[in-house]
CSV table of C-alpha atoms and ligand atoms in Angstrom, one decimal:
chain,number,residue,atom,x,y,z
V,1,UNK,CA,18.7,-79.0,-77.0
V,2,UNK,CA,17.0,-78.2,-73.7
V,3,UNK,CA,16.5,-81.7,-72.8
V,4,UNK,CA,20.0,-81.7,-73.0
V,5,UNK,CA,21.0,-78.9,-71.1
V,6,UNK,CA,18.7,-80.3,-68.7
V,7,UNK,CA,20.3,-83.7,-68.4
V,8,UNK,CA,23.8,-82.4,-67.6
V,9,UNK,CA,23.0,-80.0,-64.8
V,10,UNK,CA,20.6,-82.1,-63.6
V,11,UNK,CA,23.2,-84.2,-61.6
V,12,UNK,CA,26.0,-82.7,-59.3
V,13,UNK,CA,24.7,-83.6,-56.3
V,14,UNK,CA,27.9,-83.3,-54.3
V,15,UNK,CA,28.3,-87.2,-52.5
V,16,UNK,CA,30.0,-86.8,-48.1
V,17,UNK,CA,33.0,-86.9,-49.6
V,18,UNK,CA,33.3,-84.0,-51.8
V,19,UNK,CA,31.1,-82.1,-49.0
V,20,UNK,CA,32.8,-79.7,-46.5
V,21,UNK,CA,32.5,-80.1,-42.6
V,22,UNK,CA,29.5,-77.7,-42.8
V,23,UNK,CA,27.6,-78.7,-45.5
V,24,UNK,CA,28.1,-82.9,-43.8
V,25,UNK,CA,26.9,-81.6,-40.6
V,26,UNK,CA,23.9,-80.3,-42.6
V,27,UNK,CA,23.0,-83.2,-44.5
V,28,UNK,CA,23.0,-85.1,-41.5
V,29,UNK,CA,20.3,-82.8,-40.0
V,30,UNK,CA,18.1,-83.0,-43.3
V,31,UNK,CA,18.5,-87.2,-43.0
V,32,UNK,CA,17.5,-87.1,-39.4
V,33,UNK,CA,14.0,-85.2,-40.8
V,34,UNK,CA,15.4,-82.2,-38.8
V,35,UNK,CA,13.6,-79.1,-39.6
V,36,UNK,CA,15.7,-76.0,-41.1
V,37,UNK,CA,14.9,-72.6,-39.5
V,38,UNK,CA,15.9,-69.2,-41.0
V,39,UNK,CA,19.2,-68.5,-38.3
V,40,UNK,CA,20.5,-72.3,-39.5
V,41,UNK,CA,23.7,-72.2,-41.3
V,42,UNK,CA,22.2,-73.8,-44.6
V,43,UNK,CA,24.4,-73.8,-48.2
V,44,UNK,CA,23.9,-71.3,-50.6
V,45,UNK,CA,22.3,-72.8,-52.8
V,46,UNK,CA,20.0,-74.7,-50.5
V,47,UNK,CA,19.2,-71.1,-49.9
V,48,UNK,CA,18.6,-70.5,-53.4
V,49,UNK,CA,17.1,-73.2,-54.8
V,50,UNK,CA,14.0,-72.2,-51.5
V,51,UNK,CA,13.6,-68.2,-53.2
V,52,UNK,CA,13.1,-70.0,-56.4
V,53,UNK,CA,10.5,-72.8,-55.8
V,54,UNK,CA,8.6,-71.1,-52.6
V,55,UNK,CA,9.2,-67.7,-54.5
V,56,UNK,CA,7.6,-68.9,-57.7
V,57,UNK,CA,5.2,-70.7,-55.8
V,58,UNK,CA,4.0,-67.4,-53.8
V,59,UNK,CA,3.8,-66.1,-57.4
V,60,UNK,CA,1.7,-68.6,-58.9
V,61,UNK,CA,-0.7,-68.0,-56.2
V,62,UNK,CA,-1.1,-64.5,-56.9
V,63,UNK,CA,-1.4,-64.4,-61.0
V,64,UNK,CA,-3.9,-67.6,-60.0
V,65,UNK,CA,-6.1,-65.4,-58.8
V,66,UNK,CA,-6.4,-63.9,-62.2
V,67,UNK,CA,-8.2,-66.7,-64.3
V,68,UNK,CA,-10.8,-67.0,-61.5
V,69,UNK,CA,-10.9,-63.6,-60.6
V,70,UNK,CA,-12.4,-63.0,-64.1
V,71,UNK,CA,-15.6,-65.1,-63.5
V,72,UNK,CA,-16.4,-63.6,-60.0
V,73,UNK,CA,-19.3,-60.9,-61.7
V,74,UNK,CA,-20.0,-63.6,-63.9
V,75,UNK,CA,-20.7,-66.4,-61.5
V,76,UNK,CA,-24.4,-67.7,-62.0
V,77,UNK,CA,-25.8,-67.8,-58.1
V,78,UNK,CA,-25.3,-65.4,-55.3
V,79,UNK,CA,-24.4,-68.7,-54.0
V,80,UNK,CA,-21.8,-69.4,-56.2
V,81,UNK,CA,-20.2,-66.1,-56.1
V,82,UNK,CA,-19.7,-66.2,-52.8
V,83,UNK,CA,-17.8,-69.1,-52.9
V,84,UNK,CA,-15.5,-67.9,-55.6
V,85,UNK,CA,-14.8,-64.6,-54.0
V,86,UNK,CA,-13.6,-66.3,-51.1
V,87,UNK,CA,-10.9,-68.9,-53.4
V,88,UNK,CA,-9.8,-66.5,-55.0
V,89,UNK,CA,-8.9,-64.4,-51.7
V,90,UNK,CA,-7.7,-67.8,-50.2
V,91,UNK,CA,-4.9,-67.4,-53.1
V,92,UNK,CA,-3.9,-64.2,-51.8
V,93,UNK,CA,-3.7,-65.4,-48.4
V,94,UNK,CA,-1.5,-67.9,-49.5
V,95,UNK,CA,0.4,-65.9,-51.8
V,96,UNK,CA,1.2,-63.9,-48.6
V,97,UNK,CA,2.2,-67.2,-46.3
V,98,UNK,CA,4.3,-68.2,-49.1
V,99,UNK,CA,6.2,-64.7,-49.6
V,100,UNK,CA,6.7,-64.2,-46.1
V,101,UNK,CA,7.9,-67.7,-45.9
V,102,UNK,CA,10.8,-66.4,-48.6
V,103,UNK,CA,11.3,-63.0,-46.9
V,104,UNK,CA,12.9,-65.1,-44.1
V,105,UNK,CA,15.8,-66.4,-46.7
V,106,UNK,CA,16.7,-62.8,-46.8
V,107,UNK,CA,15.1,-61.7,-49.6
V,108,UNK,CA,12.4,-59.2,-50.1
V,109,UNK,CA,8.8,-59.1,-51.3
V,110,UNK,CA,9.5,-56.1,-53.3
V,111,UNK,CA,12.3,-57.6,-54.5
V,112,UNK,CA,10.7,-61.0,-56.1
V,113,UNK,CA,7.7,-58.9,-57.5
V,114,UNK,CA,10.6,-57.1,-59.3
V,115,UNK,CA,11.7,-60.7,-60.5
V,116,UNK,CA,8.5,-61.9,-61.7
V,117,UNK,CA,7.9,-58.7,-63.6
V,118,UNK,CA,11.2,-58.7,-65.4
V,119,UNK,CA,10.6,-62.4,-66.3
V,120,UNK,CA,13.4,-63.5,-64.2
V,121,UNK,CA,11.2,-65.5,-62.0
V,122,UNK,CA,8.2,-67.9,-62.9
V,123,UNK,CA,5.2,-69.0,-62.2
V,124,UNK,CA,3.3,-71.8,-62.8
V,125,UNK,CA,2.1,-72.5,-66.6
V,126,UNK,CA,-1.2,-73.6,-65.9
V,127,UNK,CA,-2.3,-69.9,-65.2
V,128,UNK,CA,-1.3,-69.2,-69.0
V,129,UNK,CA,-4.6,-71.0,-70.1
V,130,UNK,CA,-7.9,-68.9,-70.7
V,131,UNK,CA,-10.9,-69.3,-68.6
V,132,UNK,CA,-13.6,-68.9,-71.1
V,133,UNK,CA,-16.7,-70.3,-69.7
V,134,UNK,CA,-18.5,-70.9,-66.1
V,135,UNK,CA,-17.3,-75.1,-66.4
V,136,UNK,CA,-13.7,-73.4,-66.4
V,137,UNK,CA,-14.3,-72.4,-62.7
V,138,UNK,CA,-15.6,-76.0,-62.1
V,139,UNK,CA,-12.4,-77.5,-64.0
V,140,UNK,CA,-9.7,-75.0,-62.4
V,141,UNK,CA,-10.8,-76.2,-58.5
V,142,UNK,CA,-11.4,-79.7,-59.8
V,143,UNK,CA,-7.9,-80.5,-61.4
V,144,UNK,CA,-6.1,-77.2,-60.7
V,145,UNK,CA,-6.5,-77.3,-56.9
V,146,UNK,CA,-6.7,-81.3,-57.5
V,147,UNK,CA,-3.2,-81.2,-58.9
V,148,UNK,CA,-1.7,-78.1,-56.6
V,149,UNK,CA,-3.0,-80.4,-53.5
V,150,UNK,CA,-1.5,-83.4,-54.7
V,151,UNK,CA,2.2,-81.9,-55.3
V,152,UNK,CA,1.5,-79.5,-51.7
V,153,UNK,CA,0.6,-82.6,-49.4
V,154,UNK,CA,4.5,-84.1,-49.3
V,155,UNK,CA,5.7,-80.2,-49.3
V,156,UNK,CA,4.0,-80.2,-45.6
V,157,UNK,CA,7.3,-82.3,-44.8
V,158,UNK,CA,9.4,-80.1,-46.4
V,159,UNK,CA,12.6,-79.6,-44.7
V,160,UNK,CA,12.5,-75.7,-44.1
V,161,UNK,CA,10.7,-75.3,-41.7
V,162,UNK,CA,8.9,-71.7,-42.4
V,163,UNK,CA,7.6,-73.4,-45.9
V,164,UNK,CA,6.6,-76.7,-44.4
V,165,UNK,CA,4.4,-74.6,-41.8
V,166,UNK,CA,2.7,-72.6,-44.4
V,167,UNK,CA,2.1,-75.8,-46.2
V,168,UNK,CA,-0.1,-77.1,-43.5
V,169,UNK,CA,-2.2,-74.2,-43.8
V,170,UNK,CA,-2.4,-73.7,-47.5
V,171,UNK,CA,-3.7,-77.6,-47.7
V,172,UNK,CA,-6.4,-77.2,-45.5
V,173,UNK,CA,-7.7,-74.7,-48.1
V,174,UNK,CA,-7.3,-76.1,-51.1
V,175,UNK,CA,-9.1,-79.3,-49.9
V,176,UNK,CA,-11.7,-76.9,-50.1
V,177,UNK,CA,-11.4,-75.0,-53.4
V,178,UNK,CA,-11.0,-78.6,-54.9
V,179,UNK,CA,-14.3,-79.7,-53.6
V,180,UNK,CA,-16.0,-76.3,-55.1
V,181,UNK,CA,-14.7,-77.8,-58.5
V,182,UNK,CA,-15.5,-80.9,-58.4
V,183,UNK,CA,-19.2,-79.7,-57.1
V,184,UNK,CA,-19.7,-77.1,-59.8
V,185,UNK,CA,-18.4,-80.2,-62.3
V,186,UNK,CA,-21.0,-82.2,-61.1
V,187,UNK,CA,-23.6,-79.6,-61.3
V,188,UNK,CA,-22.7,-78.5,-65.1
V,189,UNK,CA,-22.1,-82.8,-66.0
V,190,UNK,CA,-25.7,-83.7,-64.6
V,191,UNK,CA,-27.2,-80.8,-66.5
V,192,UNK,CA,-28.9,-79.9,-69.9
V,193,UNK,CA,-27.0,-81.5,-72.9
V,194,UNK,CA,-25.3,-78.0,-73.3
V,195,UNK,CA,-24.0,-77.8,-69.8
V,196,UNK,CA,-22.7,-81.5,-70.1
V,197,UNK,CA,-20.9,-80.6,-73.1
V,198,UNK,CA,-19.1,-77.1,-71.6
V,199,UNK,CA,-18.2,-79.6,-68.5
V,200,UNK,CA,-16.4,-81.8,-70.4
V,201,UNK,CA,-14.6,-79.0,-73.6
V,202,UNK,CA,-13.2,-77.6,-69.7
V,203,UNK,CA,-11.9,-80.8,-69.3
V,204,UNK,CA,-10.3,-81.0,-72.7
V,205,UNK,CA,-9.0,-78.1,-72.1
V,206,UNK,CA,-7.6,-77.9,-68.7
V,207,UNK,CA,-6.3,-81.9,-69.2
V,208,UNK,CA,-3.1,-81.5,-70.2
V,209,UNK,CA,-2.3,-78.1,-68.6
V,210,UNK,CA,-2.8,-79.7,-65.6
V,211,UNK,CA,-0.7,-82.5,-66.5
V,212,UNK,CA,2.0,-79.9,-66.7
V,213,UNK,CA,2.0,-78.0,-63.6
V,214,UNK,CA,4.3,-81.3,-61.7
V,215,UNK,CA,7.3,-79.6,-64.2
V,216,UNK,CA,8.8,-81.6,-66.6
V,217,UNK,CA,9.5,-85.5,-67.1
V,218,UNK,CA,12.1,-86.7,-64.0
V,219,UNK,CA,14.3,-87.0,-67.1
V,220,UNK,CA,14.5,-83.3,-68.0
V,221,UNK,CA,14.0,-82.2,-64.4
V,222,UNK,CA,16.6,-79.7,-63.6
V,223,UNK,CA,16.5,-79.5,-59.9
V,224,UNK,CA,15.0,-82.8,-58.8
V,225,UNK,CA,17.5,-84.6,-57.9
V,226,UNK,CA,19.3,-81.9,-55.6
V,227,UNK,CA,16.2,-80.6,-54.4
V,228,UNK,CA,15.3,-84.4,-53.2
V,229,UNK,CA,18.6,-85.0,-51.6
V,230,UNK,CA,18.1,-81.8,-49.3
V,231,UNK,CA,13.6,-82.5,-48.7
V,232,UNK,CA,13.3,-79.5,-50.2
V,233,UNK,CA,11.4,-81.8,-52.4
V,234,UNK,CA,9.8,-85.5,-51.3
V,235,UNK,CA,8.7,-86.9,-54.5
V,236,UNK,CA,9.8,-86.6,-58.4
V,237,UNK,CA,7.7,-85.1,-61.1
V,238,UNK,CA,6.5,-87.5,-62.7
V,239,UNK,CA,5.7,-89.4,-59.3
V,240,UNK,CA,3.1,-86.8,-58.7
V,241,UNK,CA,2.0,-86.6,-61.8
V,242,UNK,CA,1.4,-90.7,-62.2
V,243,UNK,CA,-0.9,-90.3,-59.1
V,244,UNK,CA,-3.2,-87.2,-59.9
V,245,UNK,CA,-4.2,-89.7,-63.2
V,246,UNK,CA,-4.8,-92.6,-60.7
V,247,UNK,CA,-7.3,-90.2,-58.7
V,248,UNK,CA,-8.7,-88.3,-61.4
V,249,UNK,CA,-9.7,-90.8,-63.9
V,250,UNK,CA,-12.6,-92.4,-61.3
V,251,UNK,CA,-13.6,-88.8,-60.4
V,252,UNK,CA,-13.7,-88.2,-64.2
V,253,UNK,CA,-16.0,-91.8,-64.5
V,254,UNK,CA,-18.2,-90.6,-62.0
V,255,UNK,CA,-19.1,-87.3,-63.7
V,256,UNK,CA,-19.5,-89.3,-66.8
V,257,UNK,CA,-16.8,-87.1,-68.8
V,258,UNK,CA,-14.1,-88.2,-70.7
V,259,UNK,CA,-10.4,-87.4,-70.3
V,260,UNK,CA,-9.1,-86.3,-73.4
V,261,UNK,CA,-6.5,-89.3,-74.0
V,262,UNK,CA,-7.7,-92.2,-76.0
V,263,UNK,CA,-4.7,-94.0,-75.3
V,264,UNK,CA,-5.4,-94.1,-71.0
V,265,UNK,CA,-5.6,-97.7,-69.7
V,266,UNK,CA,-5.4,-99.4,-66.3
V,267,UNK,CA,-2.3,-101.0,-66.4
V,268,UNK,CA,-2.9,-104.2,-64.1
V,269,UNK,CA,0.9,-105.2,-63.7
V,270,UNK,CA,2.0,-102.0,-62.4
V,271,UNK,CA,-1.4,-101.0,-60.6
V,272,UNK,CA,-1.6,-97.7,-62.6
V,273,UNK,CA,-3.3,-95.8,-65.1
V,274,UNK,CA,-1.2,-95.4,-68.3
V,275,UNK,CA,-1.7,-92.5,-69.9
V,276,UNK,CA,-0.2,-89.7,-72.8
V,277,UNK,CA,2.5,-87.6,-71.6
V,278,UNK,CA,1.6,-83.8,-72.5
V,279,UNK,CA,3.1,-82.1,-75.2
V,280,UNK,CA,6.4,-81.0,-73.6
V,281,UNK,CA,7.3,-78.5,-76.3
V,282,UNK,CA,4.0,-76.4,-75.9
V,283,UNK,CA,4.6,-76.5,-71.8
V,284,UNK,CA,8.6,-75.0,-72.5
V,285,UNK,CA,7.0,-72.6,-75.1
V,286,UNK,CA,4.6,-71.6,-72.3
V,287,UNK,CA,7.0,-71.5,-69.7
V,288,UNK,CA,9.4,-69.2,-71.7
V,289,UNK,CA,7.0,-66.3,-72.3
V,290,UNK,CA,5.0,-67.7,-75.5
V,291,UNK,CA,1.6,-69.4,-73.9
V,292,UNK,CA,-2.0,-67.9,-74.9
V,293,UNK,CA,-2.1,-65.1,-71.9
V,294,UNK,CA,1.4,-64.9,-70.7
V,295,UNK,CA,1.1,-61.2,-71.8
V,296,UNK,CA,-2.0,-60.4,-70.4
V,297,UNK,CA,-1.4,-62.1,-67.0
V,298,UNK,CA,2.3,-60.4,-66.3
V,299,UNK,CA,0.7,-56.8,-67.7
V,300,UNK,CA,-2.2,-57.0,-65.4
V,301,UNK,CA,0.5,-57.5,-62.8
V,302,UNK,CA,2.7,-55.2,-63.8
V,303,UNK,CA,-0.3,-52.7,-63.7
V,304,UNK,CA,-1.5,-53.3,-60.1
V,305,UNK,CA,2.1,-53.1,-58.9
V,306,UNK,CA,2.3,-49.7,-60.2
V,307,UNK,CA,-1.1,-48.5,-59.2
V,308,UNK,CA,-0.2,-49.5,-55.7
V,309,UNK,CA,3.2,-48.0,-55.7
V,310,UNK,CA,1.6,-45.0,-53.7
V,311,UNK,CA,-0.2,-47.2,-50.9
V,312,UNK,CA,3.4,-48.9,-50.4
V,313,UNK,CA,4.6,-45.0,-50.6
V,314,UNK,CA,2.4,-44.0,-48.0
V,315,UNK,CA,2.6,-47.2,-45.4
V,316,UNK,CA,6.8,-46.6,-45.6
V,317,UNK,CA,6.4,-42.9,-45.0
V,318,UNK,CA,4.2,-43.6,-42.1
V,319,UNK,CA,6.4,-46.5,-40.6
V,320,UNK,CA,9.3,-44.1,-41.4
V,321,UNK,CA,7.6,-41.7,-39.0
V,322,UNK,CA,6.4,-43.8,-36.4
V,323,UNK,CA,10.4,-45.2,-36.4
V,324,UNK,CA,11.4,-41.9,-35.7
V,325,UNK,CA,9.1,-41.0,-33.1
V,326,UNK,CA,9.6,-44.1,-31.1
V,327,UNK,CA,13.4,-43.3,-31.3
V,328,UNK,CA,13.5,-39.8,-30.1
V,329,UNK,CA,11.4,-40.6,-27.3
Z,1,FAQ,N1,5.3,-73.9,-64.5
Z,1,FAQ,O1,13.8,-78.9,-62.4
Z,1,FAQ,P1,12.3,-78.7,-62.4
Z,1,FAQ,C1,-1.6,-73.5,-57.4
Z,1,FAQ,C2,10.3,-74.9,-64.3
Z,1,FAQ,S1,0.0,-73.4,-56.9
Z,1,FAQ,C3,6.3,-73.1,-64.7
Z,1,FAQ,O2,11.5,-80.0,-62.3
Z,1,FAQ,P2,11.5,-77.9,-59.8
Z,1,FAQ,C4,-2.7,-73.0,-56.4
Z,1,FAQ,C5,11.2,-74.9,-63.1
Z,1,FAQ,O3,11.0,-73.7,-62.3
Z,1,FAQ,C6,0.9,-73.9,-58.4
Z,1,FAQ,N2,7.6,-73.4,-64.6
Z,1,FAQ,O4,11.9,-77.7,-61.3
Z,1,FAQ,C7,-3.8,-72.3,-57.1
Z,1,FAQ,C8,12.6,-74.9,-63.7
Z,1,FAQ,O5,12.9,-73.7,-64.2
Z,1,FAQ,P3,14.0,-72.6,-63.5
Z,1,FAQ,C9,2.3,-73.7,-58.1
Z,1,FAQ,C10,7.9,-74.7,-64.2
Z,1,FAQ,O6,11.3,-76.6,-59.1
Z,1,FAQ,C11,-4.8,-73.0,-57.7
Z,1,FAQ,C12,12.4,-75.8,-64.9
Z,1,FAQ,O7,11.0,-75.7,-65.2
Z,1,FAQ,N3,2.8,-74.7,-57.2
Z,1,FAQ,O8,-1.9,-73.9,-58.4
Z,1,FAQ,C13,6.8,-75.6,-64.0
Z,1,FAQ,O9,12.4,-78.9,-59.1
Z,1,FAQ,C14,-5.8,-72.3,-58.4
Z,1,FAQ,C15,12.8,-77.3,-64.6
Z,1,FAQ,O10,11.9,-77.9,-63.7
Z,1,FAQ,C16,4.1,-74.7,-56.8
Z,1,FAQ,O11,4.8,-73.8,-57.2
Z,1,FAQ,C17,5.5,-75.2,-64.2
Z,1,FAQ,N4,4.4,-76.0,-64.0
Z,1,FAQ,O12,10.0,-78.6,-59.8
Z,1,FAQ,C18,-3.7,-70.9,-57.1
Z,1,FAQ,C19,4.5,-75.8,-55.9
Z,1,FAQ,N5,7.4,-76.8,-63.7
Z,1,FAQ,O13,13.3,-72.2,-62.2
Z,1,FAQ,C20,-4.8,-70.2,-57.8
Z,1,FAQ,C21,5.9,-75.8,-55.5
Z,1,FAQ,C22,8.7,-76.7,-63.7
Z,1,FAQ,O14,15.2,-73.4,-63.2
Z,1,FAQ,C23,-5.8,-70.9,-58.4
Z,1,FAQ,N6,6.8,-76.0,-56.5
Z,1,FAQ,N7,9.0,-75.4,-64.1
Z,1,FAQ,O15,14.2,-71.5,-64.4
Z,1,FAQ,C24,7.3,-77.3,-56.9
Z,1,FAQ,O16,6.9,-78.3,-56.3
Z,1,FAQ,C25,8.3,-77.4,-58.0
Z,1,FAQ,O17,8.9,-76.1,-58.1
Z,1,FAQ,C26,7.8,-77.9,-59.3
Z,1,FAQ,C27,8.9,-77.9,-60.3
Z,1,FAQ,C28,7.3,-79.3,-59.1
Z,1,FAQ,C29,6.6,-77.1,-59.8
């Protein structure tokens, strides 16, 4: 039934004809790779459709910091704590780049957390998984990061400008975070029989999850072909998804793991992997509220946004103030 729903608001992109003056001069700008700044007339919904992806994404950011955030006491080096605790406060840096990115579309920090704690806004599914041992960390920055750098790369082209700039940025750092995976996955595959075997139950794991976080098949995607027409996004779904399995499966050979899919084979003729799509009923089950921590991850939120309600108190009082002052001097 969703798959249906899907389908038939999937189309409606408007063709010049049925566009109004403003919206044609618009398009034209988006075709000529102009970028769109926040004082550009822009349609509504092209307005919208930004809150909702670079919203979520901002979102997604911040509860990511949650699964990783968990291993930082636990992390087995000085060495390799370090490193953590600096990802996971990358991911709030870019949580921040990515909200103030929305605040320019007119709409409010406050206002999305609201959003995402009243389940009116998303974020991605992947951080609905459990990290339950140390290879987790490795298999988060390895095909987490892996897969949130390969959909974020085109986004640095992005036609708003204010997203496309923090783009640049975020990319830089997730290069990063997905090289601490892949190292701590090499560390954990090239070690005792035990460690090999955690390495590659993460990769069972994380596998498919991370197979999901590109959305659903082009098929059932709602906003693709809209968002495409306006570069709010460059490739399709499954586009991205085809090419994290080309890159993944040598990176997976070289660690001498497996990926979970006895059915993946190069396919010579079309010069890609073939591989199982994910179970697309457990990724809308997740997505609606029902994956393994989707309770725990929006009540830990939910709990920091009201143990902080008296620092944002305090910093409005104060600007309050300062308003005043400046005004009656
Ligand atoms: N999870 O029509 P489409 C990271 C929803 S950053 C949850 O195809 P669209 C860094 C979608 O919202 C990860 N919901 O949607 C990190 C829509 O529902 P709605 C986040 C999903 O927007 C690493 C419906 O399904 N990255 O990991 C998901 O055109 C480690 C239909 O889907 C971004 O947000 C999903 N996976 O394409 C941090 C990148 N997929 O809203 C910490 C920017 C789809 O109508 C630790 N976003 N849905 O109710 C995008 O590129 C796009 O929004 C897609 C989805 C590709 C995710």
């Amino acid at each position: 039934m969703y798959a249906q729903m899907v389908k038939s608001t999937g189309k409606g992109v408007k063709t010049r004809e049925e566009m109004s003056e403003d919206e044609r001069a618009f398009q034209d700008k988006i075709d000529a790779d102009t970028k769109i700044e926040p004082r550009d007339w822009m349609p509504e919904e092209y307005r919208k459709t930004l809150v909702r992806q670079i919203g979520q994404h901002a979102h997604s950011e911040i509860v990511g910091q949650l699964p990783e955030g968990n291993w930082i006491t636990r992390a087995p080096t000085l060495e390799r704590k370090m490193i953590l605790l600096a990802k996971v406060q990358d991911e709030a840096g870019h949580g921040l780049y990515l909200y103030a990115a929305a605040e320019t579309l007119g709409v409010s920090r406050d206002e999305m957390t609201e959003d995402l704690l009243s389940g009116k806004m998303k974020y991605s599914s992947i951080f609905n998984y459990p990290t339950l041992t140390w290879a987790d960390m490795g298999a988060v920055g390895w095909l987490v990061d892996g897969a949130a750098i390969m959909n974020q790369v085109p986004l640095q082209r992005t036609s708003y400008g204010p997203y496309s700039r923090a783009m640049i940025r975020i990319c830089k750092e997730e290069s990063f975070h997905q090289r601490q995976g892949y190292d701590i996955m090499m560390k954990m595959a090239q070690g005792s029989p035990e460690q090999k075997r955690m390495a590659q139950d993460a990769l069972n794991r994380f596998w498919y999850p991370s197979l999901m976080m590109f959305g659903p098949s082009d098929a059932d995607s709602v906003h693709s072909a809209q968002s495409m027409a306006w570069k709010i996004k460059i490739n399709t779904n499954d586009e991205l998804r085809q090419k994290f399995v080309d890159q993944t499966v040598p990176q997976a050979e070289y660690l001498g793991l497996s990926i979970p899919d006895p059915d993946l084979k190069w396919n010579a003729e079309r010069g890609h992997y073939d591989f199982t799509e994910p179970d697309w009923q457990e990724f809308f089950d997740v997505i609606k509220g029902n994956g393994p921590c989707n309770t725990e991850r929006l009540g830990d939120r939910t709990r920091a946004w009201e143990e902080g309600r008296w620092v944002r108190e305090g910093l409005m009082a104060h600007a309050n103030k300062r308003a005043a002052r400046i005004a009656a001097e």
